[in-house]
Amino acid sequence: MKNRWLFFLQLGFTLLVCAFLIVPVILSILAGLTVNYLVGLESGLTLRWVMEVWNGYRSTIFLSIGISLACLALTLVIGIPAAYVLAKRQTALTRAIEELLVMPVAVPGLATALALIVSYGGLPGFRTSWLFILVGHVLFTLPFMVRSVLAVLSAIDLQTLEEGAASLGATFWQRFFHVVLPNCRTGILAGSLMVVTLSMGEFNMTWLLHTPLTKTLPVGLADAYASLRLEIGSAYTLVFFLMIMPLLLALQAFAKPRTPKFVAEETE
Amino acid sequence: MTETTKPLAIALENCAKTFADGTKALEPLDMTINAGETIVFLGPSGCGKTTTLRIIAGLETPDTGGKVLFDGIDVTHLPIEQRNVGMVFQSYALFPNMTVAENIGYGLKIRRTPEAQIRARVAEMLAMMRIEKLADRRIDQLSGGQRQRVALARAIAVRPRALLLDEPLTALDAKLRDTLRLEIDSLLRSLQITAIYVTHDQAEAMALGDRIVVMDHGRVAQVGKPRDIYQRPATRFVAEFIGTMNRLSGVVRDGVFACRAGELAWDTAHGNATEVLFRPEDIRIAESQEASGLQGTVAAAFFLGDRTRLFVDVGEAQPLVIESTARRDFSHGETVRLAIDPRGLLVL
Ligand SMILES: Nc1ncnc2c1ncn2[C@@H]1O[C@H](COP(=O)(O)OP(=O)(O)OP(=O)(O)O)[C@@H](O)[C@H]1O
Ligand SMILES: [Mg+2]
């Protein structure tokens, strides 16, 4: 049967692609657990490298999680109102702002980081604080939040919904919290997922912005790969993996859109 | 029905509206809407019906000098959330994040009504609209007709002082529109609420309105009872926008109106005229022995069962439309003699 062949061909191709993506992950995890990677698995399995990473780099992991959550909080607080205003007022100014917002994504991270250092690097206490990195991350991730919320807001008839609520007596804030926010839930969750992942993995900008006391996870990882044994770098990846997976899975579960059921017109 | 709020009288004084882009949507308008009446704003697309409704609702403010009065009190600058008017939108504007019951109860929740009372009122509304089974559905699981019922229930649940409806039936198919029109009619009568209904469908306007306001290019062309508007249109625009109008052009001489089709007895009280208008029901095919000064040829005949719709060519640009109940067939090209009821003649 021709169909059967086609099926196996597709299955084979899919498995091949999966293998291509998954094998390095498995190898890397194994490398982090082997006593000596050059000798191979027969040298035995150990948690030594993982413990070493945990003891040496724990702070970078917590700093990264902290920064990404703070970054999420800020982009929510700034991004949602910004998207709301952009959706409601379609003027030349708001369109210009929308374009400007993408700049930090288009411009290389290194350039943004340099600009930040030149502008604010002299402020005592700020340069050495984790807040300095946070500012860079917010600049970089804000457009992702604004865009995904804006996309949802533009797809619903926001003005009529708000007018409907107003006609029932709802004030501006009641309309915002009861009608606007719940209806852009999917956009907010998709945006949050982006912001957290991007902030967690950001390297370009962070590498310039960091100080020895404010090392984030990716910067620490680069350190480990560059200056220590391969096993430690790999163990680091493993720890990173274990930390971030539950977070991403939880966000993903929230962001799942409802599927509307079709209902036939009912005539009596 | 447990509606206790007294119906509201609404007055518009000198209300004009010019939009930011310079569009003059409404010429200065004066209008009184009596407590408890159903008034229908009727007119072609873009004539300013929605704009007028939105000014009454408080979603737009009239140009300076315009005033909106509710029971004599100036509410021009009161925002919609403080006017307590119910609104039904063409696109329904139901909240997708709430169930049917939550939608209907929303206005009461905003008013901090106790939970038990909200539940009772929502149940009452669901029963009134015969949608009890839908209480826990989400909005995206409803059909168009069901959504319209929920929108009505939501607007009425808070016992508004007036109900404003902007083309509520336009998005529905013809059959459902008829059913819901009847429902809305009996609803408005039983509630005895002041209702303002916007539509461009003249049949809907005739059926629902205690009074009709015909609008044209931001102006009021005529205000009156449906029958007055139909039988005594004030302008050519009204005459032609509502129902079918026949037209004969000619001159008045020696006590008759002479046109290409022949002569028509003329009452001098009408004065002079170069054109007369009349409805299809005011003209008929003359009996064989009857005297008649008008004749024409049948251009088309459609048998509709209870009557035959005839298009009769009388040498004018438009053939006359005649609804004949005669028990006979008409053939194309046949010459027919016509009789016009003089009471139906209009000179505008
Ligand atoms: N926000 C606005 N800005 C500029 N012009 C507007 C605005 N709203 C309406 N108009 C214009 O004002 C005029 C009247 O509009 P309105 O919506 O009142 O018409 P309508 O009678 O309700 O028509 P329809 O039957 O098509 O709904 C139209 O020419 C319209 O283009
Ligand atoms: Mg309109």
XYZ file of C-alpha atoms and ligand atoms in Angstrom:
648
model
C 0.000 0.000 0.000
C 1.284 3.397 -1.017
C -0.276 5.181 1.971
C 1.568 2.926 4.377
C 4.899 3.790 2.837
C 4.077 7.460 3.072
C 3.133 7.052 6.714
C 6.422 5.348 7.606
C 8.353 7.930 5.628
C 6.709 10.743 7.578
C 7.186 8.939 10.881
C 10.833 8.348 10.102
C 11.397 11.971 9.178
C 9.669 13.230 12.320
C 11.740 10.915 14.516
C 14.909 12.052 12.778
C 14.146 15.717 13.429
C 13.257 14.973 17.039
C 16.465 13.029 17.486
C 18.456 15.903 16.010
C 16.977 18.228 18.635
C 16.849 15.887 21.602
C 20.119 13.939 21.310
C 22.325 16.959 22.194
C 20.148 17.608 25.237
C 20.488 13.999 26.396
C 24.232 13.971 25.698
C 24.654 17.218 27.573
C 22.692 15.900 30.546
C 24.725 12.686 30.525
C 27.938 14.671 30.304
C 26.927 16.520 33.446
C 26.446 13.233 35.234
C 29.571 11.346 34.064
C 32.699 11.099 36.170
C 34.958 11.752 33.201
C 33.405 12.738 29.876
C 36.566 11.991 27.875
C 36.622 8.412 29.161
C 32.893 8.042 28.647
C 30.008 6.488 30.549
C 32.155 3.536 31.757
C 33.912 5.989 34.098
C 30.651 5.932 36.072
C 27.825 8.307 37.019
C 28.120 10.976 39.701
C 26.271 13.942 41.188
C 29.566 15.619 42.038
C 29.429 18.142 39.188
C 25.823 19.021 39.888
C 26.686 19.682 43.541
C 29.666 21.767 42.532
C 27.468 23.886 40.266
C 24.834 24.168 42.967
C 27.396 25.358 45.500
C 29.294 27.645 43.148
C 26.597 29.099 40.980
C 23.415 28.912 43.057
C 23.315 32.687 43.338
C 23.274 33.160 39.539
C 20.239 30.904 39.266
C 18.318 32.778 41.917
C 19.386 36.113 40.467
C 18.132 35.071 37.025
C 14.801 33.890 38.382
C 14.495 37.070 40.430
C 15.321 39.317 37.493
C 12.967 37.521 35.131
C 10.069 37.735 37.596
C 10.759 41.400 38.345
C 11.018 41.952 34.610
C 7.654 40.221 34.161
C 6.055 42.385 36.849
C 7.380 45.587 35.254
C 6.422 44.642 31.705
C 2.915 43.752 32.934
C 2.515 47.052 34.732
C 3.916 49.118 31.859
C 2.994 46.942 28.898
C -0.720 46.297 29.458
C -1.713 49.956 29.917
C 0.541 50.865 26.986
C -1.120 48.282 24.744
C -4.542 49.498 25.929
C -3.767 53.092 25.007
C -2.265 52.035 21.664
C -5.379 49.974 20.884
C -7.785 52.760 21.805
C -6.091 55.741 20.235
C -5.037 55.199 16.645
C -3.141 58.416 15.909
C 0.152 59.162 14.168
C 1.775 59.516 17.602
C 0.658 56.127 18.902
C 1.749 54.452 15.684
C 5.176 56.080 16.033
C 5.409 54.844 19.631
C 4.479 51.352 18.477
C 7.367 51.422 15.987
C 9.811 52.881 18.517
C 9.002 50.111 20.971
C 10.558 47.518 18.671
C 13.879 49.348 18.518
C 15.539 47.497 21.415
C 14.747 44.219 19.621
C 16.060 45.376 16.256
C 19.212 47.010 17.645
C 21.882 44.493 18.756
C 21.801 43.882 22.505
C 25.425 44.946 22.803
C 24.577 48.390 21.429
C 21.682 48.833 23.854
C 23.898 47.740 26.725
C 26.643 50.190 25.729
C 24.084 52.992 25.487
C 22.853 52.154 28.994
C 26.386 52.086 30.389
C 27.280 55.401 28.739
C 24.091 57.044 30.023
C 23.689 55.628 33.527
C 26.949 53.778 34.227
C 28.164 56.745 36.283
C 25.321 56.623 38.786
C 26.906 55.295 41.985
C 25.250 52.168 43.334
C 23.089 51.689 40.234
C 25.832 50.311 37.983
C 26.688 47.589 40.475
C 23.078 46.738 41.334
C 21.004 43.991 39.717
C 18.502 46.738 38.884
C 20.900 47.844 36.154
C 20.461 44.510 34.399
C 16.711 44.630 35.050
C 16.408 47.929 33.162
C 18.098 46.365 30.152
C 15.844 43.315 30.278
C 12.690 45.432 30.547
C 13.754 47.478 27.509
C 14.364 44.306 25.565
C 11.227 42.363 26.552
C 8.621 45.155 26.774
C 7.783 45.115 23.041
C 6.955 41.403 23.264
C 4.419 42.039 26.015
C 2.914 45.093 24.314
C 2.649 43.364 20.959
C 0.966 40.216 22.165
C -1.554 42.123 24.301
C -2.159 44.595 21.480
C -2.813 41.758 19.029
C -5.596 40.392 21.247
C -7.041 43.837 21.973
C -7.195 44.677 18.278
C -9.046 41.451 17.551
C -11.936 42.218 19.943
C -14.349 45.136 19.584
C -12.943 46.831 22.657
C -14.866 50.084 22.303
C -18.300 48.456 22.053
C -17.532 46.109 24.954
C -16.546 49.059 27.102
C -19.590 51.052 26.024
C -21.742 48.053 26.914
C -20.221 47.934 30.391
C -20.541 51.706 30.792
C -24.228 51.556 29.872
C -24.659 49.159 32.798
C -23.062 51.663 35.148
C -19.430 50.523 35.197
C -16.814 53.209 35.839
C -13.516 53.361 33.954
C -11.648 51.169 36.443
C -14.491 48.663 36.715
C -14.551 48.393 32.930
C -10.782 47.932 32.863
C -10.701 45.176 35.468
C -13.966 43.396 34.625
C -13.958 43.583 30.847
C -10.654 44.694 29.322
C -8.211 42.609 31.390
C -10.114 39.291 31.332
C -10.606 39.573 27.599
C -6.913 40.012 26.846
C -5.949 37.137 29.166
C -4.545 34.982 26.353
C -2.395 37.874 25.110
C -1.123 38.589 28.626
C -0.190 34.944 29.208
C 1.495 34.568 25.831
C 3.395 37.808 26.485
C 4.404 36.643 29.976
C 5.760 33.400 28.587
C 7.892 35.338 26.116
C 9.129 37.834 28.695
C 10.154 35.219 31.261
C 11.920 33.005 28.721
C 13.701 35.891 27.026
C 14.814 37.468 30.284
C 15.979 34.132 31.689
C 18.123 33.367 28.650
C 19.297 36.869 27.706
C 23.089 36.890 27.248
C 24.271 39.589 24.809
C 23.194 42.591 26.783
C 23.582 41.031 30.195
C 27.179 40.055 29.530
C 28.074 43.768 29.218
C 25.756 44.956 31.976
C 26.796 42.461 34.650
C 29.399 42.927 37.387
C 31.162 40.088 39.269
C 28.504 40.392 41.952
C 25.572 40.450 39.537
C 26.135 37.368 37.403
C 23.027 35.882 35.823
C 22.606 32.260 34.868
C 23.598 32.530 31.172
C 26.637 34.617 32.089
C 27.619 32.032 34.705
C 27.111 29.285 32.147
C 29.429 31.026 29.697
C 31.987 31.330 32.524
C 31.698 27.680 33.349
C 32.119 26.543 29.769
C 35.034 28.904 29.166
C 37.074 28.334 32.286
C 36.074 25.027 33.884
C 35.595 21.385 32.922
C 32.994 20.462 30.298
C 31.260 18.282 32.914
C 30.557 21.311 35.085
C 29.174 23.287 32.161
C 26.908 20.372 31.317
C 25.771 19.921 34.905
C 24.971 23.621 34.874
C 22.709 23.114 31.844
C 20.997 20.279 33.686
C 20.320 22.417 36.740
C 19.025 25.226 34.514
C 16.751 22.750 32.803
C 15.302 21.468 36.076
C 14.679 24.993 37.316
C 13.027 26.438 34.245
C 10.952 23.537 32.953
C 8.233 23.597 35.654
C 7.893 27.371 35.247
C 7.470 27.156 31.483
C 5.061 24.231 31.675
C 2.894 26.089 34.184
C 2.742 29.216 32.024
C 2.021 27.161 28.931
C -0.888 25.401 30.651
C -2.421 28.769 31.572
C -2.028 30.176 28.086
C -4.044 27.407 26.439
C -6.966 29.077 24.663
C -10.543 27.864 25.146
C -12.043 26.170 22.140
C -15.462 27.623 21.316
C -18.201 25.130 20.634
C -20.337 25.620 17.581
C -24.048 26.032 18.248
C -26.626 25.952 15.496
C -29.134 28.790 15.171
C -32.264 28.028 17.123
C -35.574 29.093 15.619
C -38.739 28.664 17.573
C -43.734 42.639 35.925
C -41.978 44.266 38.839
C -40.783 47.427 37.125
C -41.131 50.248 39.586
C -39.034 52.983 37.974
C -41.135 55.763 36.526
C -40.705 56.105 32.750
C -38.475 58.919 31.627
C -39.276 61.914 29.421
C -36.368 62.961 27.251
C -35.844 66.274 25.482
C -33.155 67.290 23.027
C -32.623 71.004 22.613
C -30.603 72.367 19.741
C -28.460 69.227 19.570
C -26.010 69.332 16.667
C -22.971 67.123 16.209
C -19.806 67.841 14.297
C -17.136 65.145 14.614
C -13.446 65.910 15.128
C -12.730 65.268 11.457
C -15.273 67.931 10.448
C -18.116 65.545 9.522
C -21.389 67.280 10.263
C -23.436 64.279 11.355
C -26.362 66.152 12.870
C -27.943 69.541 12.180
C -29.383 71.310 15.243
C -32.216 69.097 16.452
C -35.091 69.694 18.855
C -37.151 66.754 19.998
C -39.333 65.654 22.875
C -39.740 62.000 23.698
C -42.708 61.350 25.971
C -42.489 59.165 29.045
C -43.258 55.554 28.212
C -43.501 55.883 24.450
C -41.591 53.899 21.862
C -40.024 56.226 19.365
C -38.279 54.947 16.259
C -35.553 56.811 14.418
C -35.762 55.771 10.791
C -33.613 56.798 7.868
C -31.101 55.690 5.286
C -27.527 54.792 6.204
C -25.432 57.705 7.434
C -28.352 60.036 8.201
C -27.346 60.442 11.855
C -29.631 57.971 13.670
C -26.854 56.340 15.678
C -25.329 59.725 16.464
C -28.653 60.937 17.905
C -29.013 57.774 19.969
C -25.452 58.092 21.285
C -26.090 61.690 22.305
C -29.150 60.570 24.278
C -27.152 57.702 25.825
C -24.254 59.940 26.815
C -21.698 58.287 24.556
C -21.313 61.525 22.568
C -21.742 65.115 23.673
C -23.631 67.519 21.391
C -21.833 70.569 19.989
C -21.811 73.528 22.383
C -25.277 75.008 22.764
C -26.959 71.593 22.621
C -28.721 70.197 25.672
C -30.096 66.814 26.693
C -32.793 66.874 29.361
C -34.002 63.848 31.355
C -37.299 64.706 33.066
C -36.341 68.355 32.686
C -32.912 67.938 34.296
C -29.867 68.835 32.210
C -27.738 65.690 31.777
C -25.688 66.892 28.800
C -22.405 66.390 30.599
C -23.331 63.330 32.626
C -21.388 60.285 31.342
C -23.356 57.221 30.279
C -22.548 55.238 33.431
C -24.473 57.783 35.490
C -27.515 58.100 33.221
C -29.080 54.718 33.956
C -30.189 53.992 30.415
C -30.184 50.460 29.050
C -28.498 49.940 25.737
C -28.717 47.192 23.129
C -26.066 47.275 20.439
C -26.197 45.951 16.904
C -23.159 43.803 17.669
C -24.653 42.850 21.092
C -21.475 43.828 23.024
C -21.849 40.837 25.354
C -18.842 40.077 27.555
C -17.073 36.956 26.231
C -15.378 36.394 29.594
C -18.685 35.894 31.416
C -21.494 33.370 31.216
C -24.998 34.320 30.136
C -26.107 34.659 33.769
C -23.046 36.738 34.674
C -23.684 39.012 31.701
C -27.271 39.592 32.760
C -26.298 40.160 36.388
C -23.349 42.460 35.633
C -25.233 45.755 35.959
C -26.664 44.637 39.299
C -23.229 43.570 40.535
C -21.927 47.057 39.692
C -24.800 48.503 41.732
C -23.719 46.311 44.695
C -27.037 44.488 44.776
C -27.032 41.605 47.310
C -26.107 38.265 45.749
C -29.516 36.662 46.435
C -31.359 39.512 44.754
C -29.068 39.332 41.719
C -29.799 35.621 41.401
C -33.533 36.182 41.613
C -33.518 38.991 39.067
C -31.313 37.034 36.649
C -33.666 34.059 36.912
C -36.609 36.362 36.243
C -34.878 37.794 33.155
C -33.922 34.355 31.844
C -37.532 33.248 32.194
C -38.860 36.396 30.549
C -36.612 35.858 27.536
C -37.211 32.084 27.592
C -33.484 31.299 27.755
C -33.369 29.548 31.147
C -31.393 26.647 29.703
C -28.614 28.925 28.540
C -27.768 30.407 31.959
C -24.346 28.781 32.238
C -23.319 28.969 28.604
C -20.478 31.136 27.413
C -21.300 33.812 24.865
C -19.343 32.084 22.093
C -21.670 29.096 22.502
C -24.801 31.072 21.585
C -26.564 31.660 18.292
C -27.325 35.163 17.011
C -30.929 35.153 18.186
C -29.923 33.867 21.615
C -27.271 36.569 21.921
C -29.856 39.215 21.110
C -32.121 37.894 23.866
C -29.248 37.962 26.358
C -28.396 41.523 25.317
C -32.004 42.594 25.914
C -32.143 40.802 29.253
C -28.868 42.398 30.356
C -30.087 45.884 29.472
C -33.456 45.444 31.209
C -32.168 43.666 34.334
C -31.052 46.926 35.996
C -34.472 48.539 35.471
C -33.142 51.403 33.379
C -35.088 54.650 33.007
C -35.054 54.263 29.220
C -34.071 51.588 26.749
C -31.985 52.493 23.708
C -31.729 50.022 20.849
C -29.455 50.532 17.840
C -30.528 48.292 14.945
C -30.839 45.300 17.280
C -32.181 42.973 14.592
C -30.043 43.871 11.593
C -27.536 41.065 12.129
C -30.218 38.355 12.135
C -31.849 36.463 9.272
C -35.299 37.499 8.052
C -37.359 34.846 9.822
C -35.712 35.338 13.188
C -36.040 39.079 12.752
C -39.835 38.747 12.503
C -40.047 36.564 15.618
C -37.841 38.861 17.672
C -39.632 41.975 16.424
C -42.854 40.616 17.874
C -41.089 39.726 21.122
C -39.535 43.164 21.437
C -42.890 44.779 20.717
C -44.721 42.914 23.477
C -41.743 43.396 25.800
C -41.705 47.185 25.353
C -45.481 47.338 25.854
C -45.455 45.246 29.008
C -42.513 47.186 30.495
C -44.072 50.554 29.656
C -40.566 51.878 29.387
C -39.452 54.833 27.290
C -37.771 53.184 24.331
C -35.737 54.664 21.509
C -35.247 52.329 18.612
C -32.979 52.979 15.648
C -33.491 51.190 12.345
C -33.294 51.648 8.615
C -36.056 49.080 8.050
C -39.401 50.817 7.554
C -41.457 47.707 8.285
C -39.741 47.420 11.670
C -40.356 51.126 12.320
C -44.060 50.874 11.436
C -44.562 47.805 13.586
C -42.803 49.054 16.715
C -43.113 52.820 16.853
C -45.737 54.822 18.692
C -44.110 57.626 16.768
C -41.531 57.602 13.999
C -38.837 60.183 13.401
C -37.763 60.077 9.771
C -34.250 61.457 9.330
C -32.429 62.568 6.229
C -28.865 63.893 6.058
C -28.677 64.846 9.721
C -32.088 66.538 9.703
C -35.500 65.481 10.922
C -37.715 65.158 7.855
C -40.912 64.301 9.737
C -42.141 63.175 13.131
C -45.464 61.435 13.502
C -47.530 58.314 14.074
C -46.780 55.508 11.596
C -50.110 56.052 9.832
C -49.528 59.811 9.468
C -46.061 59.291 8.109
C -47.387 56.804 5.590
C -50.542 58.590 4.518
C -49.479 62.204 4.911
C -45.742 62.365 4.262
C -44.448 65.891 4.739
C -41.746 65.812 2.103
C -40.940 63.961 -1.087
C -38.099 62.238 0.721
C -40.443 60.782 3.347
C -42.997 59.831 0.710
C -40.457 57.904 -1.279
C -38.448 56.418 1.588
C -41.503 54.813 3.178
C -43.561 52.304 1.221
C -44.149 52.436 -2.537
C -45.212 55.664 -4.186
C -46.761 56.132 -7.634
C -46.192 59.328 -9.517
C -47.960 61.130 -12.372
C -46.688 64.379 -13.860
C -48.910 66.791 -15.750
C -50.728 70.127 -15.484
C -53.953 71.371 -13.893
C -56.406 72.905 -16.374
C -60.206 73.327 -16.511
C -60.731 71.402 -13.242
C -58.776 68.323 -14.308
C -55.214 67.112 -13.890
C -54.024 66.238 -17.377
C -51.168 63.780 -17.809
C -49.938 61.407 -20.523
C -52.246 58.664 -19.297
C -55.330 60.843 -19.547
C -57.266 63.048 -17.149
C -57.966 62.980 -13.445
C -60.768 64.877 -11.675
C -59.118 67.692 -9.706
C -60.195 69.230 -6.423
C -59.258 72.924 -6.612
C -58.444 72.824 -2.905
C -55.173 71.106 -3.914
C -54.237 74.273 -5.811
C -51.871 73.968 -8.702
C -49.568 70.989 -9.214
C -47.230 69.540 -11.799
C -47.015 66.164 -10.078
C -49.333 63.994 -8.003
C -48.331 61.079 -5.768
C -50.430 58.175 -4.487
C -49.984 54.730 -2.923
C -50.563 51.446 -4.801
C -53.644 50.737 -2.653
C -55.300 53.952 -3.823
C -55.389 52.973 -7.463
C -57.305 50.069 -8.988
C -58.403 48.662 -12.324
C -61.732 50.332 -13.255
C -64.862 48.194 -13.617
C -66.012 47.719 -17.206
C -69.057 50.000 -16.924
C -67.237 52.571 -14.726
C -66.288 55.953 -16.170
C -62.528 56.541 -16.132
C -60.292 59.098 -17.738
C -57.007 57.214 -17.254
C -55.566 54.232 -19.038
C -52.295 52.391 -19.477
C -50.786 49.120 -20.702
C -49.736 46.231 -18.486
C -45.938 46.013 -18.475
C -45.707 43.131 -15.996
C -48.084 41.156 -13.770
C -47.153 38.991 -10.785
C -49.797 36.754 -9.267
C -49.184 36.682 -5.492
C -52.127 34.508 -4.443
C -54.316 36.971 -2.607
C -53.699 39.696 -5.197
C -51.857 40.501 -8.375
C -49.093 43.085 -8.472
C -49.297 44.982 -11.755
C -46.793 47.318 -13.312
C -48.741 49.561 -15.666
C -46.988 51.734 -18.212
C -48.592 55.193 -18.449
C -45.897 56.966 -20.441
C -43.999 58.112 -17.320
C -40.426 57.288 -16.454
C -41.667 54.775 -13.835
C -44.625 52.439 -14.411
C -47.464 52.652 -11.841
C -47.578 49.894 -9.236
C -51.096 48.545 -8.698
C -52.208 45.848 -6.270
C -55.261 44.293 -7.887
C -57.611 41.880 -6.123
C -59.613 41.265 -9.317
C -60.299 37.558 -9.962
C -58.820 37.494 -13.426
C -55.546 37.156 -15.297
C -53.740 40.087 -16.843
C -51.722 39.719 -19.967
C -48.668 41.614 -21.009
C -49.532 44.574 -23.285
C -53.198 44.568 -22.294
C -54.814 48.027 -22.067
C -56.389 48.699 -18.682
C -58.517 51.582 -17.472
C -57.566 52.970 -14.058
C -59.460 54.551 -11.173
C -57.697 56.560 -8.465
C -59.253 57.227 -5.052
C -59.117 61.047 -4.810
C -58.586 60.821 -1.014
C -55.213 59.215 -1.626
C -53.804 61.974 -3.821
C -50.793 63.825 -2.472
C -49.283 67.017 -3.747
C -45.826 67.779 -2.352
N -16.727 58.906 15.181
C -17.020 59.490 13.997
N -16.128 60.312 13.395
C -16.429 60.912 12.224
N -17.573 60.767 11.566
C -18.500 59.960 12.103
C -18.277 59.275 13.340
N -19.383 58.548 13.632
C -20.243 58.770 12.618
N -19.731 59.620 11.699
C -20.395 60.121 10.493
O -21.583 60.775 10.865
C -22.634 60.489 9.953
C -23.818 59.905 10.679
O -23.436 58.661 11.226
P -24.419 57.721 12.028
O -23.599 56.600 12.550
O -25.190 58.517 13.000
O -25.364 57.195 10.852
P -26.561 56.160 10.942
O -27.777 56.897 10.550
O -26.563 55.458 12.230
O -26.182 55.166 9.760
P -26.241 53.565 9.703
O -27.652 53.215 9.339
O -25.307 53.248 8.580
O -25.801 53.036 11.006
C -22.045 59.573 8.896
O -21.706 60.351 7.779
C -20.817 59.005 9.560
O -19.827 58.733 8.610
Mg -26.088 53.441 12.834
